[in-house]
Short mmCIF file of C-alpha atoms in Angstrom, two decimals:
data_model
loop_
_atom_site.label_atom_id
_atom_site.label_comp_id
_atom_site.label_asym_id
_atom_site.label_seq_id
_atom_site.Cartn_x
_atom_site.Cartn_y
_atom_site.Cartn_z
CA MET A 293 72.69 -218.41 84.26
CA THR A 294 72.62 -214.82 82.88
CA PHE A 295 74.40 -212.05 84.75
CA LEU A 296 71.16 -210.66 85.74
CA GLY A 297 70.00 -213.89 87.17
CA ALA A 298 73.09 -214.23 89.09
CA LEU A 299 72.67 -210.76 90.55
CA LEU A 300 69.18 -211.55 91.57
CA LYS A 301 69.97 -214.73 93.12
CA LEU A 302 72.76 -213.34 95.15
CA ASN A 303 70.58 -210.52 96.45
CA ARG A 304 67.78 -212.92 97.30
CA SER A 305 70.35 -215.22 99.14
CA LEU A 306 71.52 -212.24 101.25
CA SER A 307 67.95 -211.77 102.38
CA GLY A 308 67.49 -215.59 103.05
CA LEU A 309 64.99 -215.87 100.22
CA LYS A 310 64.67 -218.48 97.41
CA ALA A 311 62.75 -218.41 94.14
CA LYS A 312 59.80 -220.79 93.87
CA GLN A 313 56.66 -221.34 91.72
CA ILE A 314 53.27 -222.80 92.18
CA THR A 315 50.03 -223.29 90.01
CA ALA A 316 47.08 -221.47 91.46
CA ALA A 317 44.19 -219.34 90.20
CA ASN A 318 44.63 -220.65 86.65
CA HIS A 319 48.19 -219.06 86.57
CA THR A 320 51.78 -220.21 87.22
CA ILE A 321 52.87 -217.83 90.01
CA HIS A 322 56.39 -217.27 90.88
CA PHE A 323 57.28 -216.17 94.43
CA LEU A 324 60.18 -215.76 96.90
CA GLU A 325 60.01 -217.49 100.19
CA GLY A 326 62.37 -217.55 103.26
CA GLY A 327 62.42 -217.52 107.18
CA GLU A 328 60.32 -219.17 109.75
CA GLY A 329 57.79 -217.93 112.14
CA ASP A 330 54.46 -216.00 111.64
CA THR A 331 53.88 -215.42 107.84
CA LEU A 332 54.28 -212.04 106.11
CA VAL A 333 52.95 -211.69 102.58
CA LEU A 334 54.46 -208.73 100.67
CA LEU A 335 52.44 -207.50 97.68
CA HIS A 336 54.04 -205.23 94.94
CA GLY A 337 52.36 -202.44 93.03
CA ILE A 338 51.21 -202.11 89.43
CA PHE A 339 53.88 -203.18 86.91
CA ALA A 340 56.26 -203.92 89.75
CA GLU A 341 57.59 -207.38 90.81
CA LYS A 342 58.72 -209.46 93.74
CA ASP A 343 62.24 -208.47 93.90
CA HIS A 344 61.52 -204.87 94.67
CA TRP A 345 60.93 -206.22 98.28
CA VAL A 346 64.15 -208.20 98.76
CA ASP A 347 66.18 -205.43 100.49
CA PHE A 348 63.22 -204.57 102.62
CA ALA A 349 62.83 -208.33 103.62
CA ARG A 350 66.45 -208.67 104.76
CA SER A 351 65.93 -207.86 108.38
CA LEU A 352 62.65 -209.71 108.48
CA THR A 353 63.44 -213.34 107.43
CA GLY A 354 65.41 -213.84 110.69
CA LYS A 355 62.07 -213.69 112.60
CA TYR A 356 59.29 -214.24 110.07
CA HIS A 357 58.26 -216.59 107.31
CA VAL A 358 58.25 -214.19 104.35
CA ILE A 359 56.31 -214.81 101.01
CA ILE A 360 56.79 -212.31 98.17
CA PRO A 361 54.65 -213.32 95.01
CA ASP A 362 54.70 -211.83 91.48
CA LEU A 363 51.02 -211.12 91.39
CA PRO A 364 49.37 -212.73 88.36
CA ALA A 365 50.07 -210.57 85.28
CA PHE A 366 53.36 -209.22 86.75
CA GLY A 367 56.96 -210.22 86.97
CA GLU A 368 57.53 -213.85 85.92
CA SER A 369 53.93 -214.93 86.69
CA ASP A 370 51.56 -215.63 83.90
CA ARG A 371 49.76 -212.89 82.17
CA LYS A 372 46.80 -213.94 79.97
CA ALA A 373 45.07 -211.98 77.30
CA ASP A 374 41.62 -213.39 78.11
CA GLU A 375 41.73 -212.58 81.92
CA VAL A 376 40.86 -209.43 83.83
CA TYR A 377 43.33 -208.13 86.36
CA ASP A 378 41.14 -205.72 88.31
CA TYR A 379 40.88 -205.63 92.10
CA ALA A 380 38.01 -208.01 92.43
CA HIS A 381 39.87 -210.69 90.35
CA GLN A 382 43.17 -210.05 91.89
CA THR A 383 41.87 -210.34 95.44
CA GLU A 384 40.37 -213.68 94.57
CA ARG A 385 43.58 -214.91 92.91
CA LEU A 386 45.39 -214.07 96.10
CA LYS A 387 42.88 -216.23 98.03
CA LYS A 388 43.56 -219.20 95.76
CA LEU A 389 47.32 -218.55 96.12
CA LEU A 390 47.30 -218.48 99.83
CA ASP A 391 45.01 -221.61 99.95
CA ALA A 392 47.42 -223.50 97.63
CA LEU A 393 50.37 -222.54 99.88
CA LYS A 394 48.26 -223.63 102.83
CA LEU A 395 48.55 -220.33 104.60
CA GLN A 396 45.62 -219.97 107.09
CA ARG A 397 46.71 -216.76 109.06
CA VAL A 398 48.89 -214.03 107.55
CA HIS A 399 50.20 -210.47 107.97
CA LEU A 400 49.55 -208.66 104.69
CA ALA A 401 51.78 -205.74 103.60
CA GLY A 402 51.58 -203.94 100.24
CA SER A 403 52.81 -201.12 98.07
CA SER A 404 50.39 -199.07 96.01
CA MET A 405 48.18 -201.57 94.08
CA GLY A 406 49.41 -204.26 96.55
CA GLY A 407 48.30 -202.25 99.45
CA THR A 408 44.78 -201.99 97.92
CA ILE A 409 44.69 -205.67 97.33
CA ALA A 410 45.85 -206.32 100.95
CA ALA A 411 43.08 -204.16 102.31
CA MET A 412 40.38 -205.62 100.04
CA TYR A 413 41.43 -209.14 101.05
CA ALA A 414 41.42 -208.28 104.81
CA ILE A 415 37.95 -206.88 104.43
CA ARG A 416 36.77 -209.95 102.45
CA TYR A 417 38.53 -212.60 104.57
CA PRO A 418 39.01 -210.94 108.02
CA GLU A 419 39.50 -214.26 109.84
CA GLN A 420 42.63 -215.05 107.79
CA VAL A 421 44.49 -211.63 108.17
CA LEU A 422 46.28 -210.61 111.35
CA SER A 423 47.38 -207.22 110.21
CA VAL A 424 47.72 -204.92 107.15
CA ALA A 425 50.40 -202.51 106.32
CA PHE A 426 50.70 -199.96 103.57
CA ILE A 427 54.31 -199.63 102.74
CA GLY A 428 54.02 -196.52 100.69
CA ALA A 429 50.64 -194.95 99.83
CA PRO A 430 47.91 -197.45 98.65
CA HIS A 431 46.00 -196.79 95.49
CA GLY A 432 42.42 -195.50 95.65
CA ILE A 433 42.34 -192.66 98.34
CA HIS A 434 41.06 -189.22 97.54
CA THR A 435 43.72 -186.64 98.26
CA ALA A 436 42.90 -183.00 99.13
CA LYS A 437 45.88 -181.93 96.85
CA PRO A 438 46.12 -183.48 93.41
CA SER A 439 49.44 -185.31 92.80
CA GLN A 440 51.69 -184.90 89.83
CA MET A 441 50.33 -188.18 88.46
CA ASP A 442 46.74 -186.86 88.94
CA HIS A 443 47.46 -183.86 86.79
CA LEU A 444 49.06 -186.20 84.12
CA ILE A 445 45.94 -188.45 84.15
CA ALA A 446 43.62 -185.35 83.83
CA ALA A 447 45.66 -184.47 80.77
CA GLY A 448 44.83 -187.81 79.22
CA LYS A 449 48.14 -189.48 79.92
CA ALA A 450 48.94 -192.96 81.44
CA PRO A 451 52.19 -192.02 83.19
CA LEU A 452 53.08 -195.62 84.44
CA VAL A 453 52.73 -197.12 80.95
CA THR A 454 55.71 -196.48 78.95
CA ALA A 455 56.36 -197.07 75.22
CA THR A 456 59.79 -195.30 74.85
CA SER A 457 63.01 -194.92 76.77
CA SER A 458 62.20 -191.35 77.57
CA GLU A 459 58.72 -192.20 78.94
CA PHE A 460 60.40 -194.98 81.06
CA GLU A 461 62.86 -192.34 82.48
CA ALA A 462 60.08 -189.92 83.19
CA MET A 463 58.13 -192.69 85.12
CA MET A 464 61.24 -193.42 87.20
CA LYS A 465 61.53 -189.78 88.07
CA LEU A 466 57.83 -189.73 89.07
CA LEU A 467 58.25 -192.89 91.21
CA PHE A 468 61.25 -191.95 93.45
CA ALA A 469 62.12 -189.02 95.41
CA GLN A 470 65.42 -190.60 96.19
CA LYS A 471 66.22 -193.00 93.33
CA PRO A 472 67.86 -196.15 94.75
CA PHE A 473 70.82 -197.74 93.19
CA LEU A 474 69.82 -200.21 90.47
CA PRO A 475 72.57 -202.26 88.78
CA TYR A 476 72.54 -201.66 85.06
CA PRO A 477 71.30 -205.15 84.08
CA VAL A 478 68.40 -204.68 86.48
CA LEU A 479 67.42 -201.29 85.12
CA TYR A 480 67.81 -202.39 81.60
CA ALA A 481 65.61 -205.44 81.99
CA ALA A 482 62.95 -203.46 83.74
CA GLU A 483 62.98 -200.92 80.93
CA GLN A 484 62.92 -203.49 78.19
CA GLY A 485 60.12 -205.38 79.94
CA ALA A 486 57.99 -202.06 80.25
CA LEU A 487 58.47 -201.26 76.58
CA ARG A 488 57.75 -204.92 75.55
CA ASN A 489 54.54 -205.05 77.48
CA SER A 490 53.26 -201.46 76.74
CA ALA A 491 50.05 -202.49 75.04
CA SER A 492 49.17 -205.10 77.47
CA ASN A 493 50.05 -202.76 80.27
CA MET A 494 47.69 -200.07 78.99
CA ARG A 495 44.87 -202.69 79.09
CA ILE A 496 45.69 -203.47 82.85
CA TRP A 497 46.15 -199.72 83.64
CA GLN A 498 42.59 -198.97 82.23
CA GLU A 499 41.09 -201.95 84.25
CA GLN A 500 42.51 -200.53 87.39
CA LEU A 501 41.71 -196.93 86.59
CA ARG A 502 37.88 -197.90 86.69
CA ASP A 503 38.50 -198.55 90.33
CA ARG A 504 40.36 -195.33 90.89
CA TYR A 505 38.81 -194.58 94.23
CA LEU A 506 37.72 -198.10 95.32
CA LEU A 507 39.65 -198.01 98.53
CA ASP A 508 38.20 -194.75 99.65
CA LYS A 509 34.82 -196.22 99.55
CA LYS A 510 35.87 -199.42 101.53
CA ILE A 511 38.74 -198.57 103.88
CA SER A 512 36.58 -197.69 106.86
CA MET A 513 35.55 -201.45 106.87
CA LEU A 514 39.09 -202.52 107.55
CA GLN A 515 39.30 -203.55 111.24
CA GLN A 516 42.72 -205.27 111.58
CA PRO A 517 45.71 -203.47 113.23
CA SER A 518 47.01 -201.27 110.48
CA LEU A 519 50.34 -199.48 109.60
CA ILE A 520 50.53 -196.70 107.07
CA LEU A 521 53.88 -195.38 105.78
CA TRP A 522 53.39 -192.55 103.28
CA GLY A 523 56.24 -190.75 101.49
CA GLU A 524 56.19 -187.04 102.11
CA LYS A 525 57.30 -186.53 98.61
CA ASP A 526 55.14 -189.00 96.85
CA SER A 527 54.31 -187.74 93.26
CA ILE A 528 52.02 -190.62 92.61
CA PHE A 529 49.62 -190.16 95.50
CA ASP A 530 49.94 -186.90 97.42
CA VAL A 531 50.66 -187.09 101.00
CA SER A 532 47.50 -185.07 101.83
CA GLY A 533 45.75 -188.45 101.55
CA VAL A 534 47.04 -189.21 105.06
CA GLU A 535 44.30 -186.95 106.46
CA THR A 536 41.68 -189.10 104.66
CA LEU A 537 43.13 -192.19 106.29
CA ARG A 538 43.36 -190.49 109.72
CA GLN A 539 39.61 -190.00 109.55
CA LYS A 540 38.61 -193.27 108.18
CA MET A 541 41.15 -195.49 109.93
CA PRO A 542 41.40 -193.98 113.49
CA HIS A 543 43.05 -197.14 114.82
CA ALA A 544 45.85 -197.04 112.37
CA LYS A 545 49.48 -196.23 113.12
CA ILE A 546 50.55 -193.62 110.53
CA THR A 547 54.05 -192.25 109.72
CA ILE A 548 54.87 -189.73 107.18
CA LEU A 549 58.39 -190.53 105.82
CA ALA A 550 60.27 -187.33 105.26
CA ASP A 551 62.04 -186.93 101.87
CA LEU A 552 60.81 -190.28 100.49
CA GLY A 553 58.58 -190.81 97.45
CA HIS A 554 56.18 -193.66 96.36
CA LEU A 555 58.24 -196.69 97.03
CA PRO A 556 59.84 -196.50 100.54
CA MET A 557 60.75 -200.27 100.55
CA MET A 558 63.12 -199.39 97.73
CA GLU A 559 64.19 -195.84 98.58
CA SER A 560 64.92 -196.59 102.22
CA PRO A 561 64.42 -200.27 102.86
CA GLY A 562 66.10 -200.37 106.30
CA LYS A 563 64.11 -197.61 107.69
CA ALA A 564 60.77 -198.85 106.22
CA SER A 565 61.46 -202.52 107.41
CA GLU A 566 62.40 -201.11 110.94
CA LEU A 567 59.14 -199.40 111.23
CA TYR A 568 57.17 -202.35 109.99
CA ALA A 569 59.04 -204.74 112.36
CA LYS A 570 58.20 -202.42 115.27
CA PHE A 571 54.54 -202.49 114.30
CA LEU A 572 54.49 -206.26 113.86
CA SER A 573 56.10 -206.68 117.43
CA SER A 574 52.84 -205.17 118.86
CA ALA A 575 50.47 -206.79 116.40
CA PRO A 576 48.41 -210.01 117.29
CA GLN A 577 49.92 -213.28 116.62
#
């Protein structure tokens, strides 16, 4: 086992999680699993992966059954050149994954792209979803104030697709208001993976950019109990988007997280998981 592999295994073990894999939706899908009780499915964002949730899950596996997949095309799961990874296809792949795992009723939580997939899934399969949580802003909401990323996109850039080390460092600054400690082997592997997959990442970025405001059009159809945690200093999706969600999701519990950026489950995993656990305690079982 490599040093990186040992680090990941130790951190997963501290959270009561084990690495597994399954074949579903024409992909080999890697996932983490641990705990017993009602099932929580945690969905990462674009170009992210399952281990970004491990610290967040640490206080949850004592009470819940937690599943954290590498969504198809990300992390250790298969990415195929002839497959499309837009929201419509990823939502259906999630359905096939949950069916393969024989999960009939779940709580869905997601970050960024993962939040949008969670919402689209809950709208499409409402009988299967007990609640939906956005742990950090979801992709696809109009914001009154453009974000730093919006300005970069308007200038013709793809700020989450990196082909050089300097671009990777710029992306990291964009993602975090309070950069979490990441051991060097973890950070190095993430950078090398981003650079290696740059061309393929651009294809997926463009597929999802075509659905840039998909959630804005659909979110009012979401009826399940919902939690929204949005970082006050999010440079990816400006916090003014909270007002859009207040109008379109009057039933939702909304908390703006002071001094946090786009990935609260990494920047402040204890605080974010505490708020999620409190929400779950009042959600239907």
